[in-house]
Amino acid sequence: MSLIVQKFGGTSVADSGRLRHVAQIITDTYKAGNQVVAVLSAQGDTTDELIEKAREINPGASTREMDMLLSTGEQISVALCAMAVEALGFPVVSLTGWQAGMVTNTVSMNARIKKVDTERIEAELDARRIVIVTGFQGINRYDDVTTLGRGGSDTSAVALAASLHADLCQIYTDVDGVYTADPRLVPHARKLDEVTYNEMLELATLGAQVLHNRSVEMAKKYNVSLEVLSSFSGNPGTKVKEVAKRMEKSYISSVAKDTNIARIALLGVPNEIGTSFKVFSLLAQHNINVDIILQGIGHEEGKDICFTVAQSDLAMAEKLLRENQERIRFRVLETNADVAKVSVVGAGVIGNPGVAAKLFEALYDAGININMISTSEIKISVLVERRDAEKAVQVIHDKFFAI
Amino acid sequence: MSLIVQKFGGTSVADSGRLRHVAQIITDTYKAGNQVVAVLSAQGDTTDELIEKAREINPGASTREMDMLLSTGEQISVALCAMAVEALGFPVVSLTGWQAGMVTNTVSMNARIKKVDTERIEAELDARRIVIVTGFQGINRYDDVTTLGRGGSDTSAVALAASLHADLCQIYTDVDGVYTADPRLVPHARKLDEVTYNEMLELATLGAQVLHNRSVEMAKKYNVSLEVLSSFSGNPGTKVKEVAKRMEKSYISSVAKDTNIARIALLGVPNEIGTSFKVFSLLAQHNINVDIILQGIGHEEGKDICFTVAQSDLAMAEKLLRENQERIRFRVLETNADVAKVSVVGAGVIGNPGVAAKLFEALYDAGININMISTSEIKISVLVERRDAEKAVQVIHDKFFAI
């Protein structure tokens, strides 16, 4: 008998039809002789509707009361799903975050799970019940309801799987798994059977919306076997694990693009120690994340510093830098929001210098100019013009995955 | 400094405009130097919408999961109301039933409050916060969420007022208070400044939907000062207390009618001991409440037993009695659903034989036939034809309250 944690996202539980289908997946797993803990998000647009209600009343509502409000979304999902399971004739119980023992820190709307008191869930499993738990939420040490912020339900599922020593944590979503590229861009993209935690982490950072980073980090830390699959298709998904089997010669697992990015260039910065520190500590103080950084060697007249930030942070970053122009002493500030980041990810990048060469060759052949380059052990990212992004993904994919 | 519990029903918190208005009432009370605990129902039709969602998925859903679902309605109300109070700049915290320590028994969907652990609420009040609590819900000893059934939010408010030793419990609703008759039937009906607990209990039983019986019983038991008033008008309401001041000569406080009633007559029952017991214990075993009972003295050929039940129980009562006809040995069973009960209520009924005479005179003058009569210490009820009910209320009201 295995213990399986199954997580279903908002689109998977959007209406009664979808909920009945989810109940079928859950009870099929149970009938096969497994213990099942299901973790659910709020239905479809429920969370957005609740946020809209709050804005109407008080755009500056406290995060504590926002959590009180938003946490009702998942509670509605789990109760309705439990009813759907009851309708199929199986023993079931739904639990909220606090009933399931999801203890978090006290940061409202962006809480971190500190521990899971699994006593109640284990008692319910011992009684042979299917357990359906609210994702995205917990309780802090003051007995206040908290929510986990973006990707919270994935994290709830992985935390439960880790605490319960589950044999498998299945993340049901609206895509079939992890592909070698976005199938909407590259029609012949292939689904991967397995990827490593590290590859998944890079992919999540690069804008692949399959799994949230926090959940992958936690899965890696506690060695939770993950599987990403579709609640719609019924096909096998992609397994995420420490070491992934890979087809011969396929050094990389996936090509991704991120267009939510902008470039800032500071030109004519004095060529002296401490300038970079001034720039990046200023941005960090205001929670602005910097991605690719490129800094020339510099010469007597000064040096140039280029870096990328999320588009949503561009205005704030520009404002901060201009306010501090005298202190940082740059000559010119240039911004460009018409850029995109295209990346190849794979455990095979390290130790295969040919990967970079192949990537550059593909872009050269397509006449696409490379703006900046950044590499990690399992990733190579290049910055290109926004209008070239889709083509870049296609030609790189063809170069690496052509049959 | 007084401690005031204020309860707001579903229509009072139906949308953001109404919620802002409720926040104004709460903060005005707080600004006047009082501690305030507000108890809220779910918004408008929320509960009905949730019930509909549940029916769509599983018409036979367990009451445990129904409670899990329905309890979200009040949680949304209190979070939004707390945000509205925050917008006015006052310190506030919203609490669910379990956070507020509302401990109930384990009967889902119709739970009874066993005790209120007021520790959290008192700590919040000590910190000078306005406290907004979900009505209608609590937690049982297994840490499962429970709901209180009909009129539950009134009961929550009175239980909190009793446990916190509040100075006043205000029930805000969509009517101005308790009237001498339904103002829709009797345009010149007058609002009463004060009524007694017992009068309020009789009025609730008689179909006046102002306060639920359970809450009045609890208020009487713990001597909680109640006030029923409108969240719409801003007028003073009706106080409910042990002893009520009454205008001179006004023996009765109110005239009420109840049309949700049916009469059953068993004719030719053997004139022997134990027949009534057989009939009424049979009905009680099936949770059928019997109201007015009339039994003739009887003679050799047998006796007749007449009684009234709620219309919704009529079919079941008739079926049970017919199934047991041989055992009870009645000759004929007659039913009549075209009846109505009209009652006068008042602490002055006892010790004033003139009240009954005046009532009968009013009906006689109007040519209305009296079918059955029932009296208690503070009430006289008569059964009339349905078509005469409205007129009966009017002529009785005029007889007692004419200026």
Coordinates of C-alpha atoms in Angstrom, one line a residue, chain B:
Chain B
M1 CA -17.2 51.9 29.4
S2 CA -19.8 49.4 28.3
L3 CA -19.3 46.2 26.4
I4 CA -21.9 45.9 23.5
V5 CA -22.5 42.9 21.3
Q6 CA -24.0 43.9 17.9
K7 CA -25.4 41.3 15.5
F8 CA -26.0 42.1 11.8
G9 CA -28.1 39.8 9.6
G10 CA -27.7 38.8 6.0
T11 CA -29.5 41.8 4.5
S12 CA -27.6 44.2 6.7
V13 CA -24.2 43.0 5.2
A14 CA -25.5 42.1 1.7
D15 CA -23.0 44.3 -0.4
S16 CA -20.1 46.6 0.0
G17 CA -22.4 49.6 0.5
R18 CA -24.3 47.9 3.4
L19 CA -21.0 46.7 4.9
R20 CA -19.6 50.2 5.0
H21 CA -22.8 51.3 6.7
V22 CA -22.4 48.5 9.3
A23 CA -18.8 49.5 9.8
Q24 CA -20.1 53.1 10.5
I25 CA -22.6 51.8 13.1
I26 CA -19.8 49.7 14.8
T27 CA -17.2 52.5 14.9
D28 CA -19.8 55.0 16.1
T29 CA -20.5 52.7 19.0
Y30 CA -16.7 52.3 19.6
K31 CA -16.1 56.1 19.3
A32 CA -18.7 56.6 22.0
G33 CA -16.3 54.8 24.4
N34 CA -17.7 51.3 24.2
Q35 CA -16.0 47.9 23.6
V36 CA -17.7 46.4 20.6
V37 CA -18.0 42.7 19.5
A38 CA -19.9 42.4 16.2
V39 CA -21.5 39.1 15.1
L40 CA -22.2 38.8 11.3
S41 CA -24.3 36.5 9.2
A42 CA -23.3 35.5 5.6
Q43 CA -24.0 38.1 2.9
G44 CA -27.5 38.1 1.4
D45 CA -28.0 34.9 -0.6
T46 CA -24.5 33.5 -0.1
T47 CA -25.7 30.6 2.0
D48 CA -28.4 29.7 -0.5
E49 CA -25.9 29.8 -3.4
L50 CA -23.5 27.5 -1.5
I51 CA -26.3 25.1 -0.8
E52 CA -27.1 25.1 -4.5
K53 CA -23.5 24.4 -5.4
A54 CA -23.6 21.4 -3.0
R55 CA -26.9 20.1 -4.4
E56 CA -25.4 20.2 -7.9
I57 CA -22.6 17.9 -6.8
N58 CA -24.3 15.7 -4.3
P59 CA -27.8 16.1 -3.1
G60 CA -27.1 13.7 -0.3
A61 CA -23.9 15.4 0.9
S62 CA -23.0 14.7 4.6
T63 CA -23.9 17.4 7.1
R64 CA -20.2 17.4 8.2
E65 CA -19.1 18.6 4.7
M66 CA -22.1 21.0 4.4
D67 CA -20.9 22.7 7.5
M68 CA -17.4 22.9 6.1
L69 CA -18.9 24.6 3.0
L70 CA -21.5 26.9 4.6
S71 CA -19.2 28.3 7.3
T72 CA -17.2 30.1 4.6
G73 CA -20.1 32.5 4.1
E74 CA -19.7 34.2 7.5
Q75 CA -16.0 34.1 7.2
I76 CA -16.2 36.2 4.0
S77 CA -18.6 38.7 5.8
V78 CA -16.3 39.2 8.8
A79 CA -13.2 39.7 6.7
L80 CA -14.8 42.2 4.5
C81 CA -16.4 44.0 7.4
A82 CA -13.1 44.2 9.2
M83 CA -11.6 45.8 6.0
A84 CA -14.4 48.4 6.0
V85 CA -13.6 49.2 9.7
E86 CA -9.9 49.4 8.8
A87 CA -10.8 51.9 6.1
L88 CA -12.4 54.1 8.7
G89 CA -9.1 54.0 10.6
F90 CA -10.0 51.9 13.7
P91 CA -8.2 48.8 15.1
V92 CA -10.1 45.7 14.4
V93 CA -9.7 41.9 14.1
S94 CA -12.1 39.4 12.5
L95 CA -12.5 35.9 14.1
T96 CA -14.1 32.7 12.9
G97 CA -16.2 30.5 15.1
W98 CA -13.3 28.4 16.2
Q99 CA -11.0 31.3 16.7
A100 CA -13.6 33.0 18.9
G101 CA -13.9 29.8 21.0
M102 CA -17.5 28.9 20.1
V103 CA -17.6 25.3 21.2
T104 CA -20.6 23.3 20.1
N105 CA -21.9 19.7 20.4
T106 CA -21.3 17.4 17.5
V107 CA -24.6 17.7 15.7
S108 CA -23.7 19.0 12.2
M109 CA -25.9 21.6 10.6
N110 CA -27.9 22.0 13.9
A111 CA -25.3 22.3 16.6
R112 CA -25.9 23.7 20.0
I113 CA -23.4 26.0 21.7
K114 CA -21.9 24.3 24.7
K115 CA -19.6 27.0 25.9
V116 CA -17.6 30.0 24.7
D117 CA -13.9 30.2 25.5
T118 CA -13.6 34.0 25.5
E119 CA -9.9 34.2 26.1
R120 CA -9.0 35.3 22.6
I121 CA -11.8 37.8 22.3
E122 CA -11.0 39.3 25.7
A123 CA -7.3 39.7 24.7
E124 CA -8.4 41.5 21.6
L125 CA -10.7 43.8 23.5
D126 CA -8.0 44.5 26.0
A127 CA -5.8 45.6 23.1
R128 CA -8.6 48.1 22.3
R129 CA -9.6 46.3 19.1
I130 CA -13.1 46.0 17.7
V131 CA -13.8 42.3 17.3
I132 CA -15.9 40.9 14.5
V133 CA -17.0 37.3 14.9
T134 CA -18.7 34.9 12.5
G135 CA -22.2 34.1 13.6
F136 CA -24.0 30.7 13.0
Q137 CA -20.8 28.6 13.4
G138 CA -18.6 26.9 15.9
I139 CA -16.2 24.0 16.4
N140 CA -16.9 20.6 18.1
R141 CA -14.6 18.6 20.3
Y142 CA -13.1 16.8 17.2
D143 CA -12.0 20.2 15.8
D144 CA -14.7 20.0 13.1
V145 CA -16.5 23.1 12.0
T146 CA -20.2 23.1 12.9
T147 CA -23.1 25.3 12.0
L148 CA -26.0 26.2 14.4
G149 CA -29.0 25.8 12.1
R150 CA -31.8 28.3 11.7
G151 CA -31.5 31.6 13.6
G152 CA -28.0 30.6 14.5
S153 CA -26.4 34.0 14.3
D154 CA -28.8 35.5 16.8
T155 CA -27.9 32.6 19.1
S156 CA -24.2 33.2 18.6
A157 CA -24.6 36.9 19.5
V158 CA -26.6 36.1 22.7
A159 CA -24.1 33.4 23.7
L160 CA -21.2 35.8 23.3
A161 CA -23.1 38.5 25.2
A162 CA -23.8 36.1 28.0
S163 CA -20.2 34.7 28.2
L164 CA -18.6 38.2 28.0
H165 CA -21.2 39.6 30.5
A166 CA -22.0 42.3 27.9
D167 CA -24.1 45.3 29.0
L168 CA -26.3 45.0 25.9
C169 CA -26.8 42.8 22.9
Q170 CA -28.2 44.6 19.9
I171 CA -29.8 42.6 17.1
Y172 CA -29.7 44.6 13.9
T173 CA -32.2 43.4 11.3
D174 CA -34.3 44.8 8.5
V175 CA -37.3 45.7 10.7
D176 CA -37.4 48.5 13.2
G177 CA -38.4 46.4 16.2
V178 CA -41.4 44.5 17.5
Y179 CA -44.8 45.9 16.4
T180 CA -48.3 45.6 17.8
A181 CA -49.1 43.7 14.6
D182 CA -47.4 43.1 11.2
P183 CA -47.3 46.7 9.7
R184 CA -47.9 45.2 6.2
L185 CA -51.3 44.0 7.5
V186 CA -52.1 46.7 9.9
P187 CA -50.8 50.1 8.6
H188 CA -51.4 51.8 11.9
A189 CA -49.5 49.1 14.0
R190 CA -47.2 50.7 16.5
K191 CA -43.6 49.8 17.5
L192 CA -43.2 48.6 21.1
D193 CA -40.5 50.2 23.1
E194 CA -40.2 47.1 25.3
V195 CA -41.4 43.5 25.5
T196 CA -40.7 40.7 28.0
Y197 CA -38.6 37.6 27.2
N198 CA -41.8 35.5 27.5
E199 CA -43.8 37.7 25.1
M200 CA -40.9 37.6 22.6
L201 CA -40.8 33.8 22.9
E202 CA -44.5 33.5 22.2
L203 CA -44.2 35.9 19.3
A204 CA -41.3 34.0 17.8
T205 CA -43.3 30.7 18.1
L206 CA -46.3 32.4 16.5
G207 CA -44.4 33.2 13.3
A208 CA -43.0 36.7 14.0
Q209 CA -39.6 36.3 12.2
V210 CA -37.8 39.0 14.3
L211 CA -35.8 36.8 16.6
H212 CA -35.2 33.1 16.7
N213 CA -36.6 31.3 19.8
R214 CA -33.3 29.7 20.7
S215 CA -31.7 33.1 21.1
V216 CA -34.6 34.5 23.2
E217 CA -34.5 31.4 25.4
M218 CA -30.8 31.9 26.0
A219 CA -31.2 35.6 26.6
K220 CA -33.9 34.9 29.2
K221 CA -31.8 32.2 30.9
Y222 CA -28.7 34.4 31.2
N223 CA -30.6 37.6 31.6
V224 CA -29.0 39.3 28.6
S225 CA -30.4 42.7 27.7
L226 CA -31.6 42.5 24.1
E227 CA -32.5 45.2 21.7
V228 CA -34.0 44.6 18.2
L229 CA -33.4 47.4 15.8
S230 CA -33.0 48.2 12.1
S231 CA -29.5 48.7 10.5
F232 CA -31.3 50.7 7.8
S233 CA -33.4 53.3 9.7
G234 CA -31.2 54.3 12.6
N235 CA -34.3 54.5 14.8
P236 CA -34.4 53.2 18.4
G237 CA -35.7 49.6 18.4
T238 CA -37.5 47.3 20.9
K239 CA -35.9 46.3 24.1
V240 CA -36.4 42.7 25.3
K241 CA -36.1 42.2 29.0
E242 CA -37.4 40.5 32.1
V243 CA -40.1 43.1 32.9
A244 CA -41.4 45.5 30.3
K245 CA -42.9 49.0 30.8
R246 CA -46.2 49.1 29.1
M247 CA -48.7 51.9 28.4
E248 CA -51.6 52.0 30.8
K249 CA -54.5 49.7 29.9
S250 CA -52.5 47.9 27.2
Y251 CA -52.7 44.4 28.5
I252 CA -51.4 42.8 25.3
S253 CA -48.2 43.7 23.3
S254 CA -48.9 42.3 19.9
V255 CA -51.3 40.5 17.5
A256 CA -49.8 37.8 15.3
K257 CA -50.9 35.3 12.7
D258 CA -49.5 32.0 11.6
T259 CA -50.8 30.4 8.3
N260 CA -48.3 27.6 8.2
I261 CA -50.7 25.4 10.1
A262 CA -53.2 22.5 9.5
R263 CA -55.8 20.9 11.6
I264 CA -56.3 17.1 12.0
A265 CA -59.5 15.7 13.6
L266 CA -59.8 12.1 14.8
L267 CA -63.5 11.3 15.2
G268 CA -65.1 8.4 17.1
V269 CA -62.1 7.5 19.2
P270 CA -62.9 5.0 22.1
N271 CA -63.7 6.9 25.3
E272 CA -60.9 5.2 27.3
I273 CA -57.7 6.0 29.1
G274 CA -54.5 6.1 27.0
T275 CA -55.9 7.1 23.6
S276 CA -54.3 10.6 23.6
F277 CA -51.1 9.1 24.7
K278 CA -51.1 6.7 21.8
V279 CA -51.8 9.5 19.3
F280 CA -49.3 12.0 20.5
S281 CA -46.4 9.7 21.4
L282 CA -46.7 8.3 17.9
L283 CA -46.3 11.8 16.4
A284 CA -43.6 12.8 18.9
Q285 CA -41.5 9.7 17.9
H286 CA -41.5 11.1 14.4
N287 CA -40.6 14.7 15.5
I288 CA -44.0 16.1 14.6
N289 CA -44.8 19.0 16.8
V290 CA -48.4 19.4 17.9
D291 CA -49.7 22.8 18.8
I292 CA -53.3 23.4 19.9
I293 CA -55.1 20.3 21.2
L294 CA -58.8 20.1 21.8
Q295 CA -60.5 17.1 23.2
G296 CA -64.2 16.8 23.9
I297 CA -65.4 15.3 27.2
G298 CA -66.7 12.2 25.3
H299 CA -69.7 10.0 25.7
E300 CA -70.5 6.3 25.2
E301 CA -70.1 6.3 21.4
G302 CA -66.6 7.7 21.8
K303 CA -64.8 11.1 21.7
D304 CA -63.2 13.4 19.2
I305 CA -59.6 14.7 19.3
C306 CA -58.6 17.7 17.3
F307 CA -55.1 19.2 17.0
T308 CA -52.9 21.3 14.8
V309 CA -49.5 20.6 13.2
A310 CA -47.3 22.6 10.9
Q311 CA -48.4 22.3 7.2
S312 CA -45.1 20.7 6.3
D313 CA -45.9 17.8 8.8
L314 CA -49.5 17.2 7.7
A315 CA -48.8 14.5 5.1
M316 CA -46.5 12.6 7.4
A317 CA -48.9 12.9 10.4
E318 CA -51.9 11.7 8.3
K319 CA -49.9 8.7 6.9
L320 CA -48.7 7.7 10.4
L321 CA -52.2 7.9 11.9
R322 CA -53.8 5.9 9.1
E323 CA -51.2 3.2 9.4
N324 CA -52.1 3.0 13.1
Q325 CA -55.8 3.3 12.7
E326 CA -56.5 -0.2 14.1
R327 CA -54.4 0.3 17.2
I328 CA -55.8 3.8 17.9
R329 CA -59.3 2.8 16.8
F330 CA -60.6 6.1 15.5
R331 CA -63.5 6.0 13.1
V332 CA -62.8 9.0 10.8
L333 CA -59.8 11.1 10.1
E334 CA -60.4 14.6 8.8
T335 CA -57.8 17.2 7.8
N336 CA -58.0 20.9 7.0
A337 CA -55.1 23.0 5.7
D338 CA -57.2 26.1 5.1
V339 CA -56.9 27.4 8.6
A340 CA -54.8 30.0 10.4
K341 CA -53.9 30.8 14.0
V342 CA -54.3 34.3 15.3
S343 CA -52.9 35.2 18.7
V344 CA -52.7 38.0 21.1
V345 CA -49.6 38.0 23.3
G346 CA -48.9 40.0 26.4
A347 CA -47.8 39.8 30.0
G348 CA -51.2 41.3 30.8
V349 CA -53.2 38.3 29.6
I350 CA -52.9 36.6 32.9
G351 CA -55.1 38.1 35.5
N352 CA -57.2 40.0 33.0
P353 CA -60.1 37.8 32.0
G354 CA -61.4 40.8 30.0
V355 CA -58.7 40.1 27.3
A356 CA -60.4 36.9 26.1
A357 CA -63.8 38.5 26.1
K358 CA -62.5 41.5 24.1
L359 CA -60.9 39.2 21.6
F360 CA -64.0 37.1 21.1
E361 CA -66.1 40.3 20.8
A362 CA -63.9 41.6 18.1
L363 CA -64.2 38.4 16.1
Y364 CA -68.0 38.1 16.7
D365 CA -68.5 41.7 15.5
A366 CA -66.6 40.9 12.3
G367 CA -68.5 37.7 11.7
I368 CA -65.4 35.5 12.0
N369 CA -66.0 32.0 13.2
I370 CA -63.7 30.6 15.9
N371 CA -62.6 27.0 15.4
M372 CA -60.4 26.1 18.3
I373 CA -59.1 28.1 21.3
S374 CA -55.8 27.7 23.1
T375 CA -54.5 29.8 26.0
S376 CA -51.3 30.2 27.9
E377 CA -50.4 32.6 30.7
I378 CA -49.4 35.3 28.3
K379 CA -51.2 34.3 25.1
I380 CA -54.6 33.5 23.6
S381 CA -54.7 31.8 20.2
V382 CA -57.7 31.1 18.1
L383 CA -58.0 29.0 15.0
V384 CA -59.9 30.6 12.2
E385 CA -60.5 29.9 8.5
R386 CA -57.5 31.0 6.4
R387 CA -59.6 33.5 4.4
D388 CA -60.5 35.3 7.7
A389 CA -57.0 35.5 9.1
E390 CA -55.9 39.0 7.9
K391 CA -59.2 40.6 8.8
A392 CA -59.0 38.9 12.3
V393 CA -55.6 40.5 12.9
Q394 CA -56.9 43.9 11.9
V395 CA -60.1 43.9 14.0
I396 CA -58.3 42.5 17.1
H397 CA -55.6 45.1 16.7
D398 CA -58.2 47.9 16.4
K399 CA -60.0 46.6 19.4
F400 CA -57.0 46.6 21.7
F401 CA -54.9 49.4 20.3
A402 CA -57.5 51.9 19.0
I403 CA -56.6 55.3 20.2

